[in-house]
Coordinates of C-alpha atoms and ligand atoms in Angstrom, one line a residue:
X1 CA -15.2 57.1 -21.0
X2 CA -15.0 53.3 -21.0
X3 CA -18.2 51.6 -19.7
X4 CA -18.8 48.1 -18.4
X5 CA -22.4 47.0 -18.9
X6 CA -23.1 43.8 -16.9
X7 CA -26.7 42.9 -17.8
X8 CA -27.2 43.3 -21.5
X9 CA -29.9 41.2 -23.1
X10 CA -28.3 39.0 -25.8
X11 CA -28.8 40.4 -29.3
X12 CA -29.5 43.9 -28.0
X13 CA -27.3 46.9 -27.3
X14 CA -27.8 49.3 -24.4
X15 CA -29.7 52.5 -25.4
X16 CA -27.5 54.9 -27.1
X17 CA -24.6 52.5 -27.6
X18 CA -23.1 52.1 -31.1
X19 CA -22.0 48.6 -32.2
X20 CA -18.7 50.1 -33.4
X21 CA -17.9 51.3 -29.9
X22 CA -18.1 47.8 -28.4
X23 CA -14.7 46.6 -27.4
X24 CA -16.0 43.1 -26.6
X25 CA -17.6 41.1 -23.9
X26 CA -18.8 37.9 -22.5
X27 CA -22.0 35.9 -23.0
X28 CA -23.2 34.0 -19.9
X29 CA -25.8 31.3 -19.8
X30 CA -27.1 29.1 -22.5
X31 CA -26.0 29.5 -26.1
X32 CA -28.0 32.4 -27.5
X33 CA -30.2 32.1 -30.6
X34 CA -29.2 34.1 -33.6
X35 CA -25.9 35.1 -35.2
X36 CA -23.0 36.1 -33.0
X37 CA -22.3 39.8 -32.8
X38 CA -19.4 41.4 -34.6
X39 CA -17.2 41.9 -31.5
X40 CA -15.0 39.5 -29.6
X41 CA -17.3 37.6 -27.3
X42 CA -16.3 35.0 -24.8
X43 CA -18.9 32.3 -24.4
X44 CA -19.4 31.1 -20.9
X45 CA -22.0 28.3 -21.3
X46 CA -23.1 27.6 -17.7
X47 CA -26.2 27.7 -15.7
X48 CA -27.0 31.1 -14.1
X49 CA -28.6 30.2 -10.7
X50 CA -31.3 32.5 -9.5
X51 CA -31.4 34.3 -12.9
X52 CA -34.7 34.5 -14.8
X53 CA -32.9 35.8 -17.9
X54 CA -32.2 33.1 -20.5
X55 CA -28.7 34.5 -20.7
X56 CA -27.0 37.8 -20.4
X57 CA -24.1 39.7 -22.0
X58 CA -21.4 41.8 -20.4
X59 CA -20.1 44.5 -22.6
X60 CA -17.1 46.8 -22.5
X61 CA -18.1 50.0 -24.4
X62 CA -15.3 52.3 -25.5
X63 CA -15.8 56.1 -25.9
X64 CA -15.3 56.0 -29.7
X65 CA -15.1 53.6 -32.7
X66 CA -12.8 50.6 -32.2
X67 CA -10.5 49.0 -34.6
X68 CA -10.7 45.2 -35.0
X69 CA -8.7 42.3 -36.2
X70 CA -8.1 38.6 -36.1
X71 CA -4.7 37.1 -35.4
X72 CA -4.0 33.3 -35.1
X73 CA -7.6 32.7 -34.2
X74 CA -7.8 35.5 -31.7
X75 CA -10.7 38.0 -32.4
X76 CA -9.8 41.4 -31.0
X77 CA -10.8 45.0 -30.9
X78 CA -9.0 48.0 -29.6
X79 CA -9.9 51.5 -28.5
X80 CA -9.3 53.9 -25.6
X81 CA -5.7 52.6 -25.2
X82 CA -6.9 49.0 -24.6
X83 CA -7.2 45.8 -26.6
X84 CA -9.8 43.1 -25.7
X85 CA -9.5 39.7 -27.3
X86 CA -10.9 36.2 -27.1
X87 CA -8.7 33.1 -27.9
X88 CA -10.4 29.8 -28.3
X89 CA -8.4 26.6 -28.7
X90 CA -9.5 23.0 -28.9
X91 CA -7.4 20.6 -26.9
X92 CA -7.9 18.0 -29.6
X93 CA -5.6 20.1 -31.9
X94 CA -2.7 19.6 -29.5
X95 CA -1.8 15.9 -29.1
X96 CA 0.1 15.5 -25.9
X97 CA 3.7 14.3 -26.0
X98 CA 5.3 12.3 -23.2
X99 CA 4.2 13.8 -19.9
X100 CA 3.0 17.0 -21.7
X101 CA -0.8 16.8 -21.9
X102 CA -3.0 18.3 -24.6
X103 CA -4.3 20.9 -22.2
X104 CA -0.8 22.0 -21.1
X105 CA 0.2 22.3 -24.8
X106 CA -3.0 24.2 -25.7
X107 CA -2.6 26.6 -22.7
X108 CA 1.0 27.3 -23.8
X109 CA -0.1 27.9 -27.4
X110 CA -2.9 30.2 -26.4
X111 CA -0.7 32.4 -24.3
X112 CA 2.0 32.4 -26.9
X113 CA -0.6 33.7 -29.5
X114 CA -1.8 36.3 -27.0
X115 CA 1.8 37.6 -26.4
X116 CA 2.6 37.6 -30.1
X117 CA -0.5 39.7 -30.8
X118 CA 0.2 42.1 -27.9
X119 CA 3.8 42.6 -29.3
X120 CA 2.5 43.1 -32.9
X121 CA -0.1 45.6 -31.8
X122 CA 2.2 47.3 -29.3
X123 CA -0.2 46.9 -26.4
X124 CA 2.3 45.1 -24.2
X125 CA 0.7 45.2 -20.8
X126 CA -1.6 42.3 -20.0
X127 CA -4.0 43.5 -17.3
X128 CA -6.6 40.8 -16.9
X129 CA -7.2 37.3 -18.2
X130 CA -10.4 35.2 -17.9
X131 CA -9.6 31.5 -18.3
X132 CA -12.2 28.8 -18.8
X133 CA -11.9 25.1 -19.7
X134 CA -13.6 21.8 -19.2
X135 CA -13.2 19.4 -16.3
X136 CA -10.8 21.6 -14.3
X137 CA -10.6 19.2 -11.4
X138 CA -10.2 16.1 -13.6
X139 CA -6.9 14.2 -13.8
X140 CA -4.8 12.9 -16.7
X141 CA -1.1 12.4 -17.3
X142 CA -0.8 12.0 -13.5
X143 CA -1.8 15.6 -12.9
X144 CA -5.0 17.6 -12.2
X145 CA -6.0 19.6 -15.3
X146 CA -5.8 22.9 -13.5
X147 CA -2.2 22.1 -12.7
X148 CA -1.5 21.2 -16.3
X149 CA -2.9 24.6 -17.3
X150 CA -0.6 26.3 -14.9
X151 CA 2.4 24.7 -16.5
X152 CA 1.4 25.7 -20.0
X153 CA 0.5 29.3 -19.0
X154 CA 3.7 29.8 -17.0
X155 CA 5.9 28.4 -19.8
X156 CA 4.5 31.1 -22.1
X157 CA 5.1 33.9 -19.6
X158 CA 8.8 32.7 -19.2
X159 CA 9.3 32.2 -23.0
X160 CA 8.2 35.8 -23.7
X161 CA 10.5 37.1 -20.9
X162 CA 7.5 38.4 -18.9
X163 CA 8.5 36.8 -15.6
X164 CA 6.1 34.7 -13.6
X165 CA 5.9 36.7 -10.4
X166 CA 5.1 40.2 -9.4
X167 CA 3.8 42.2 -12.4
X168 CA 1.5 39.5 -13.7
X169 CA -2.2 40.0 -14.7
X170 CA -5.3 39.7 -12.6
X171 CA -7.1 36.5 -13.6
X172 CA -9.6 33.8 -13.0
X173 CA -9.4 30.1 -13.9
X174 CA -12.8 28.4 -14.0
X175 CA -14.1 24.9 -15.0
X176 CA -17.1 24.4 -17.3
X177 CA -18.9 21.3 -18.3
X178 CA -17.4 21.2 -21.7
X179 CA -16.0 23.3 -24.6
X180 CA -12.6 24.4 -25.7
X181 CA -10.0 26.4 -23.7
X182 CA -11.4 29.9 -23.9
X183 CA -9.3 32.9 -22.8
X184 CA -10.5 36.5 -22.9
X185 CA -8.0 39.2 -22.0
X186 CA -7.7 42.9 -21.6
X187 CA -4.3 44.5 -22.4
X188 CA -3.2 48.2 -22.3
X189 CA -0.8 50.6 -23.8
X190 CA 0.1 51.6 -20.3
X191 CA 1.4 49.5 -17.4
X192 CA -1.0 48.7 -14.6
X193 CA -0.1 48.2 -10.9
X194 CA -0.3 44.6 -9.7
X195 CA -1.7 44.3 -6.1
X196 CA -1.4 41.5 -3.6
X197 CA -3.5 40.5 -0.5
X198 CA -1.7 40.6 2.8
X199 CA -4.0 37.8 4.1
X200 CA -2.8 35.5 1.3
X201 CA 0.5 34.1 0.0
X202 CA 0.9 35.4 -3.5
X203 CA -0.5 32.8 -5.9
X204 CA 2.8 32.9 -7.8
X205 CA 4.6 31.8 -4.6
X206 CA 2.2 29.0 -3.6
X207 CA 4.2 25.9 -2.4
X208 CA 4.6 22.9 -4.7
X209 CA 1.7 21.1 -2.8
X210 CA -0.6 22.8 -5.2
X211 CA 1.2 21.7 -8.4
X212 CA 4.6 21.7 -10.0
X213 CA 4.2 25.3 -11.2
X214 CA 2.5 28.1 -9.3
X215 CA -0.4 29.9 -11.0
X216 CA 0.6 33.1 -12.8
X217 CA -1.7 35.9 -11.6
X218 CA -1.8 38.8 -9.2
X219 CA -4.7 39.4 -6.7
X220 CA -5.7 42.5 -8.5
X221 CA -4.6 45.0 -11.2
X222 CA -5.2 48.8 -11.0
X223 CA -5.0 50.2 -14.6
X224 CA -5.0 53.8 -15.7
X225 CA -6.6 55.1 -18.9
X226 CA -6.4 58.7 -20.0
X227 CA -9.4 59.8 -17.8
X228 CA -10.2 56.7 -15.8
X229 CA -9.0 54.0 -13.5
X230 CA -10.1 50.3 -13.7
X231 CA -9.8 48.0 -10.7
X232 CA -9.7 44.3 -11.7
X233 CA -10.0 42.0 -8.7
X234 CA -9.0 38.5 -9.6
X235 CA -11.1 35.5 -8.8
X236 CA -10.9 35.3 -5.0
X237 CA -11.5 32.2 -2.9
X238 CA -11.6 31.1 0.7
X239 CA -7.9 30.8 1.0
X240 CA -5.9 32.2 3.9
X241 CA -2.1 32.0 3.6
X242 CA -2.0 29.3 1.0
X243 CA -4.6 27.0 2.6
X244 CA -8.3 26.5 1.8
X245 CA -10.3 27.3 4.9
X246 CA -13.9 26.3 5.7
X247 CA -14.0 23.2 3.5
X248 CA -17.6 22.0 3.1
X249 CA -19.2 25.3 4.3
X250 CA -20.1 27.7 1.4
X251 CA -21.5 30.4 3.7
X252 CA -18.3 30.5 5.8
X253 CA -16.3 30.5 2.5
X254 CA -18.3 33.4 1.2
X255 CA -17.5 35.5 4.4
X256 CA -13.8 34.7 4.0
X257 CA -13.9 35.7 0.4
X258 CA -15.4 39.0 1.3
X259 CA -12.7 39.5 3.9
X260 CA -10.1 38.8 1.2
X261 CA -11.8 41.1 -1.3
X262 CA -11.9 43.8 1.4
X263 CA -8.2 43.4 1.9
X264 CA -7.5 43.7 -1.8
X265 CA -9.7 46.8 -2.1
X266 CA -7.8 48.3 0.8
X267 CA -4.5 47.6 -1.1
X268 CA -6.0 49.3 -4.2
X269 CA -7.0 52.3 -2.1
X270 CA -3.3 52.8 -1.0
X271 CA -2.3 53.5 -4.5
X272 CA -5.4 54.8 -6.3
X273 CA -5.5 58.2 -7.9
X274 CA -9.3 58.3 -8.3
X275 CA -11.9 58.2 -5.5
X276 CA -11.7 55.5 -2.9
X277 CA -13.0 52.0 -4.0
X278 CA -15.8 50.6 -2.0
X279 CA -16.7 46.9 -2.1
X280 CA -20.5 47.6 -2.3
X281 CA -20.0 49.7 -5.5
X282 CA -18.1 47.0 -7.6
X283 CA -19.6 44.7 -10.2
X284 CA -19.3 41.0 -9.2
X285 CA -19.3 37.6 -10.8
X286 CA -19.8 34.8 -8.3
X287 CA -18.9 31.3 -9.4
X288 CA -20.8 28.6 -7.3
X289 CA -19.8 25.0 -7.5
X290 CA -23.3 23.9 -6.4
X291 CA -26.4 25.8 -7.3
X292 CA -27.9 24.6 -4.0
X293 CA -25.6 27.1 -2.2
X294 CA -27.2 30.1 -3.9
X295 CA -29.6 31.1 -1.1
X296 CA -27.0 31.0 1.7
X297 CA -24.3 32.8 -0.4
X298 CA -26.7 35.4 -1.7
X299 CA -27.8 36.2 1.8
X300 CA -24.2 36.8 3.0
X301 CA -23.6 39.0 0.0
X302 CA -26.7 41.0 0.5
X303 CA -25.8 41.5 4.2
X304 CA -22.3 42.7 3.3
X305 CA -22.8 44.5 0.0
X306 CA -26.4 45.6 0.2
X307 CA -29.4 44.2 -1.7
X308 CA -28.8 46.4 -4.7
X309 CA -25.2 45.1 -5.4
X310 CA -24.4 44.2 -9.0
X311 CA -23.9 40.4 -8.8
X312 CA -24.2 37.7 -11.5
X313 CA -24.1 34.1 -10.3
X314 CA -22.6 31.4 -12.5
X315 CA -22.6 27.7 -11.7
X316 CA -19.1 26.4 -12.5
X317 CA -16.1 24.5 -11.0
X318 CA -13.4 26.1 -9.0
X319 CA -9.7 25.2 -9.3
X320 CA -9.4 23.4 -6.0
X321 CA -11.7 20.5 -5.3
X322 CA -12.4 21.9 -1.7
X323 CA -13.4 25.4 -2.9
X324 CA -17.2 25.9 -3.2
X325 CA -17.1 29.4 -4.6
X326 CA -14.9 32.1 -6.2
X327 CA -15.8 35.8 -6.6
X328 CA -14.3 38.4 -8.9
X329 CA -15.0 42.1 -9.1
X330 CA -14.5 45.0 -11.4
X331 CA -14.7 48.8 -10.7
X332 CA -14.3 51.8 -13.0
X333 CA -13.7 55.3 -11.6
X334 CA -13.3 58.6 -13.4
X335 CA -10.0 60.5 -12.8
X336 CA -10.3 64.1 -11.9
X337 CA -9.3 66.2 -15.0
Ligands
3EB1 C1 -6.7 31.0 -5.7 O1 -6.7 32.1 -5.0 C2 -8.0 30.6 -6.2 O2 -5.1 30.4 -11.9 O3 -5.7 32.2 -12.9 C3 -8.2 32.5 -8.6 C4 -7.9 33.4 -9.6 C5 -7.7 31.2 -8.7 C6 -7.1 33.1 -10.7 C7 -5.7 31.4 -11.9 C8 -6.9 30.9 -9.8 C9 -6.6 31.8 -10.8 O4 -5.7 30.3 -5.8 C10 -8.0 30.2 -7.6

């Protein structure tokens, strides 16, 4: 059975885990000392408000040995019918041309490389993408950088005939203080079911007020493995319809996000084959624009999810300047044999 370990000490492996079974993961916090591990690892160099740990790793552990490779700069491993990869691209390697910015070109190139790899490895179904880049709310070429990213990403989906609506991956798009464009992704041999939130306009149908191209993601993906189901809830913000609500109030935004996640979990429960998903049993990553909002947000989360909920806080920028937080969640359930 695939496992997700959310609080692994950098440099260590959970008891009983074999390095060869690690599909990949993410490293949150400051850059760890020592040499990097042998598996694809997405670096998310950002402060971890409220955490005493110097950093922590999230690991996906497969049930058996994984195969590994490197393709066009993407480090990847595969096992249990899935492929996890990490693509890092420096914008400086993509000089902009005309009104096409380096970030737009880099985003296009990154997703092209991912789609070429998935075709070559015959793991065609992109389930989840984790997108990070510097200065997400900054502007150049007359356009906010998040909007530049959306153009490059959508261009790649269209170029590879994947469509840019409906069956698109769960995702997050987060701003960090610096670093290259870093995209981690999970893809599967089998198709997953894309889910939407009835409280929100689908992101791929956002009106043009939010940029010349809509973002290419679904609100959640429900993926099936041989003996398990994985629910990937996308980064979820205080958006109702297509508008930001509760600008300037992180606590109220957090309550709205929980209502949105509740609606997405309900949508998953309409189509699940495993046991019902419950919000308080998911693993959460909470992105806070301001560390000062930690206490108020943590309090709302403890009230709604219980004090024992699995939550990691990361200080990072959100893709709309008026959003103060974004929350994503993941849940794994066994399927009855
Ligand atoms: C939103 O709902 C908030 O562009 O991949 C959340 C999750 C958001 C994913 C993305 C953006 C993305 O529009 C922002």
